[in-house]
Tab-separated table of C-alpha atoms in Angstrom:
chain	number	residue	atom	x	y	z
A	30	MET	CA	1.654	19.537	-67.312
A	31	GLY	CA	2.880	21.378	-63.929
A	32	THR	CA	4.525	19.804	-61.367
A	33	ASN	CA	1.165	18.813	-59.508
A	34	VAL	CA	-0.185	15.294	-60.326
A	35	ILE	CA	-4.069	16.393	-59.159
A	36	SER	CA	-6.173	19.056	-59.930
A	37	VAL	CA	-9.118	19.424	-57.632
A	38	ILE	CA	-11.769	21.569	-58.738
A	39	ILE	CA	-14.155	23.236	-56.641
A	40	PRO	CA	-16.920	25.683	-57.786
A	41	ILE	CA	-18.074	28.456	-55.445
A	42	TYR	CA	-21.305	30.166	-55.216
A	43	ASN	CA	-21.936	31.827	-51.635
A	44	GLY	CA	-20.467	29.111	-50.157
A	45	ALA	CA	-17.946	31.532	-47.662
A	46	LYS	CA	-19.363	29.454	-44.260
A	47	TYR	CA	-17.746	26.217	-45.977
A	48	ILE	CA	-14.478	27.674	-47.338
A	49	LYS	CA	-12.411	27.148	-44.324
A	50	ARG	CA	-13.475	23.487	-43.593
A	51	ILE	CA	-13.047	22.539	-47.057
A	52	LEU	CA	-9.659	23.696	-47.215
A	53	ASP	CA	-8.835	22.242	-43.655
A	54	CYS	CA	-9.946	19.033	-45.581
A	55	LEU	CA	-7.546	19.607	-48.353
A	56	ASN	CA	-4.787	20.619	-45.946
A	57	THR	CA	-4.840	17.369	-44.326
A	58	GLN	CA	-4.654	15.059	-47.181
A	59	LYS	CA	-2.190	12.345	-46.658
A	60	TYR	CA	-0.654	12.783	-51.015
A	61	LYS	CA	0.886	16.144	-51.159
A	62	ASN	CA	1.139	16.358	-54.893
A	63	PHE	CA	-1.792	18.416	-55.926
A	64	GLU	CA	-3.142	21.850	-56.524
A	65	VAL	CA	-6.686	23.386	-55.735
A	66	ILE	CA	-8.765	25.756	-58.161
A	67	PHE	CA	-11.394	27.458	-56.744
A	68	VAL	CA	-13.674	29.402	-59.312
A	69	ASN	CA	-15.837	31.773	-57.638
A	70	ASP	CA	-19.131	32.087	-59.890
A	71	GLY	CA	-20.306	35.281	-59.071
A	72	SER	CA	-20.796	34.874	-55.211
A	73	ILE	CA	-22.648	38.131	-53.575
A	74	ASP	CA	-20.934	37.062	-50.120
A	75	ASN	CA	-17.641	37.317	-49.115
A	76	SER	CA	-16.047	34.159	-50.517
A	77	LEU	CA	-13.975	35.456	-53.266
A	78	LYS	CA	-12.656	37.695	-50.147
A	79	LEU	CA	-11.609	34.483	-47.849
A	80	LEU	CA	-10.237	32.724	-50.743
A	81	GLU	CA	-7.687	35.517	-51.331
A	82	GLN	CA	-7.135	35.721	-47.544
A	83	TYR	CA	-6.738	31.764	-47.011
A	84	LYS	CA	-4.751	31.334	-49.777
A	85	GLU	CA	-1.958	33.474	-48.331
A	86	VAL	CA	-2.081	31.389	-45.304
A	87	PHE	CA	-2.739	27.627	-45.897
A	88	PRO	CA	0.144	25.523	-47.252
A	89	LEU	CA	-1.661	24.654	-50.595
A	90	GLN	CA	-1.221	25.531	-53.986
A	91	VAL	CA	-4.000	27.475	-55.074
A	92	LYS	CA	-5.379	28.981	-58.217
A	93	ILE	CA	-8.425	31.501	-57.741
A	94	VAL	CA	-10.761	32.017	-60.814
A	95	ASP	CA	-13.119	34.829	-60.777
A	96	GLN	CA	-15.859	34.907	-63.053
A	97	PRO	CA	-19.366	36.214	-63.409
A	98	ASN	CA	-22.607	34.084	-62.319
A	99	GLN	CA	-22.575	31.266	-65.013
A	100	GLY	CA	-23.740	28.222	-62.926
A	101	VAL	CA	-21.972	25.296	-61.973
A	102	SER	CA	-20.911	23.776	-65.039
A	103	ALA	CA	-19.400	26.751	-66.308
A	104	ALA	CA	-17.482	27.234	-63.310
A	105	ARG	CA	-16.134	23.538	-63.410
A	106	ASN	CA	-15.329	24.469	-66.436
A	107	SER	CA	-13.494	26.913	-65.862
A	108	GLY	CA	-11.748	25.104	-63.746
A	109	LEU	CA	-10.701	22.345	-66.313
A	110	ALA	CA	-9.580	25.287	-68.608
A	111	VAL	CA	-6.838	26.112	-66.016
A	112	ALA	CA	-6.154	22.463	-64.561
A	113	GLU	CA	-2.570	20.834	-65.149
A	114	GLY	CA	-2.912	18.173	-63.360
A	115	GLU	CA	-2.330	14.497	-64.898
A	116	TYR	CA	-5.587	13.768	-62.613
A	117	ILE	CA	-8.901	15.676	-62.001
A	118	CYS	CA	-10.909	15.668	-59.010
A	119	PHE	CA	-14.163	17.632	-58.321
A	120	CYS	CA	-15.416	18.577	-54.875
A	121	ASP	CA	-18.443	20.453	-53.752
A	122	VAL	CA	-17.245	23.996	-51.394
A	123	ASP	CA	-19.670	22.379	-48.798
A	124	ASP	CA	-18.484	18.547	-49.039
A	125	CYS	CA	-16.323	16.620	-46.146
A	126	ILE	CA	-13.546	14.663	-48.042
A	127	ALA	CA	-11.396	12.015	-45.675
A	128	PRO	CA	-7.513	12.387	-45.289
A	129	ASP	CA	-6.908	9.250	-47.698
A	130	TYR	CA	-9.446	10.843	-50.476
A	131	LEU	CA	-6.781	11.787	-52.965
A	132	SER	CA	-3.684	9.307	-51.831
A	133	ALA	CA	-6.224	6.171	-52.195
A	134	MET	CA	-7.935	7.434	-55.477
A	135	TYR	CA	-4.027	7.993	-57.014
A	136	PHE	CA	-2.721	5.409	-55.951
A	137	ASN	CA	-5.035	2.844	-57.098
A	138	ILE	CA	-6.358	4.259	-60.628
A	139	SER	CA	-2.038	4.929	-61.135
A	140	ASP	CA	-1.245	1.339	-59.974
A	141	LYS	CA	-3.745	-0.105	-62.165
A	142	ASP	CA	-3.385	2.035	-65.144
A	143	GLY	CA	-6.995	3.401	-64.968
A	144	ASP	CA	-8.910	5.778	-66.903
A	145	VAL	CA	-11.176	6.932	-64.174
A	146	ILE	CA	-11.614	5.490	-60.447
A	147	ILE	CA	-15.026	6.377	-58.467
A	148	CYS	CA	-15.075	6.306	-54.651
A	149	LYS	CA	-17.850	5.518	-52.435
A	150	SER	CA	-19.733	8.604	-50.662
A	151	ALA	CA	-22.367	8.980	-47.717
A	152	LYS	CA	-24.702	11.645	-47.110
A	153	GLY	CA	-23.695	13.611	-43.415
A	154	ASN	CA	-20.306	14.126	-41.742
A	155	VAL	CA	-19.597	10.469	-41.776
A	156	ILE	CA	-16.048	10.607	-42.242
A	157	SER	CA	-15.428	12.524	-38.877
A	158	LYS	CA	-16.201	8.940	-37.254
A	159	ASN	CA	-13.300	7.378	-39.628
A	160	ILE	CA	-15.747	4.499	-41.238
A	161	GLN	CA	-13.362	3.369	-43.249
A	162	SER	CA	-12.753	-0.529	-44.713
A	163	SER	CA	-10.096	-2.271	-42.731
A	164	ARG	CA	-9.456	-3.828	-46.079
A	165	VAL	CA	-10.518	-1.861	-49.207
A	166	THR	CA	-11.649	-3.577	-52.139
A	167	THR	CA	-11.137	-2.571	-55.667
A	168	GLN	CA	-12.920	-3.869	-58.703
A	169	VAL	CA	-11.374	-3.127	-62.574
A	170	TYR	CA	-13.976	-2.646	-65.232
A	171	ASP	CA	-14.242	-2.188	-68.923
A	172	THR	CA	-16.241	0.067	-70.642
A	173	GLN	CA	-19.328	-1.822	-71.658
A	174	ASP	CA	-19.187	-3.417	-68.138
A	175	PHE	CA	-19.152	-0.523	-66.125
A	176	LEU	CA	-21.970	1.480	-68.428
A	177	GLU	CA	-24.138	-1.636	-67.939
A	178	LEU	CA	-23.765	-1.224	-64.364
A	179	TYR	CA	-24.376	2.293	-64.264
A	180	LEU	CA	-27.311	2.220	-66.320
A	181	TYR	CA	-29.127	-0.397	-64.286
A	182	GLY	CA	-28.018	1.637	-60.838
A	183	LYS	CA	-26.110	-0.527	-59.477
A	184	VAL	CA	-22.929	1.448	-59.126
A	185	ILE	CA	-23.503	5.190	-58.496
A	186	SER	CA	-21.390	7.859	-58.926
A	187	GLY	CA	-21.586	11.671	-58.948
A	188	VAL	CA	-18.969	13.542	-60.155
A	189	TRP	CA	-17.163	14.720	-56.490
A	190	THR	CA	-16.584	10.306	-56.164
A	191	ALA	CA	-14.515	10.320	-59.232
A	192	MET	CA	-10.888	10.852	-60.370
A	193	ILE	CA	-10.453	11.394	-63.614
A	194	ARG	CA	-7.484	10.939	-65.960
A	195	ARG	CA	-7.010	14.485	-67.949
A	196	GLU	CA	-6.014	13.246	-70.834
A	197	ILE	CA	-9.759	11.326	-71.368
A	198	LEU	CA	-11.038	14.770	-71.149
A	199	LYS	CA	-9.250	16.799	-73.643
A	200	LYS	CA	-8.859	13.928	-75.933
A	201	ASN	CA	-13.176	13.675	-76.393
A	202	ASP	CA	-13.426	16.962	-75.952
A	203	ILE	CA	-15.357	16.806	-72.289
A	204	GLU	CA	-16.886	19.405	-70.543
A	205	PHE	CA	-19.869	19.854	-68.678
A	206	ALA	CA	-23.097	20.995	-70.815
A	207	ARG	CA	-24.429	24.524	-69.280
A	208	GLY	CA	-27.720	25.135	-69.145
A	209	TYR	CA	-28.759	22.235	-66.799
A	210	HIS	CA	-30.510	22.932	-63.823
A	211	TYR	CA	-29.714	19.355	-62.106
A	212	SER	CA	-28.046	16.032	-63.169
A	213	GLU	CA	-25.386	18.470	-65.171
A	214	ASP	CA	-23.037	15.648	-63.438
A	215	LEU	CA	-24.806	12.277	-64.796
A	216	HIS	CA	-24.868	13.934	-68.267
A	217	PHE	CA	-20.933	14.528	-67.732
A	218	MET	CA	-19.614	11.256	-66.260
A	219	TRP	CA	-21.677	9.109	-68.653
A	220	ARG	CA	-19.315	10.632	-71.506
A	221	VAL	CA	-16.527	9.980	-69.162
A	222	PHE	CA	-17.486	6.099	-68.987
A	223	ALA	CA	-17.909	5.704	-72.251
A	224	PHE	CA	-14.816	6.762	-73.409
A	225	SER	CA	-12.776	5.290	-70.583
A	226	HIS	CA	-11.468	2.160	-71.313
A	227	LYS	CA	-10.302	1.067	-67.525
A	228	ILE	CA	-12.730	1.493	-64.968
A	229	ILE	CA	-11.846	1.238	-61.187
A	230	PHE	CA	-14.693	1.058	-58.567
A	231	LEU	CA	-12.798	1.371	-55.153
A	232	ASP	CA	-15.266	0.185	-52.125
A	233	GLN	CA	-14.298	2.766	-49.806
A	234	ILE	CA	-15.900	5.952	-48.559
């Protein structure tokens, strides 16, 4: 494993207009020991050029993977193949993440020795309004209890709301299934939860 504790994987397809914003979000993270892996999935805009330019000026540990267009699942798998962190996070290039996104997730998953932690998310640019709970609560679940909640929609999680121990993915050969046109993250997360013994829910956007 490398020196970075967290690997943040970001697939990009024609997302040039969002690259600086997500880099700004990452640059303001309170937790600093992470790498960013951008996977350029055959973009036909200037995404790759911008990534190479920004890599030189942003004080972040950035890896760039460039590949022909294969879809978001293949792009995330390519990111996983080069990730070195103990924990994995996924963002989309058009996401906004709060400054304490990595710190809150990492503190709680490491403190509670979890296999995966999920947080809440919201549509729209709500984090600029600092909508955060004054007292953040967490709940810890075992596999069966959490899968039941997940099955009945009582807990909702996309791949972008999760931090996953990389060993869980490696040991159980968990990757994103190719050929899905939608909900590829649900197919992935079901298997992550099924192989995780301790799952933490962080009640924070």
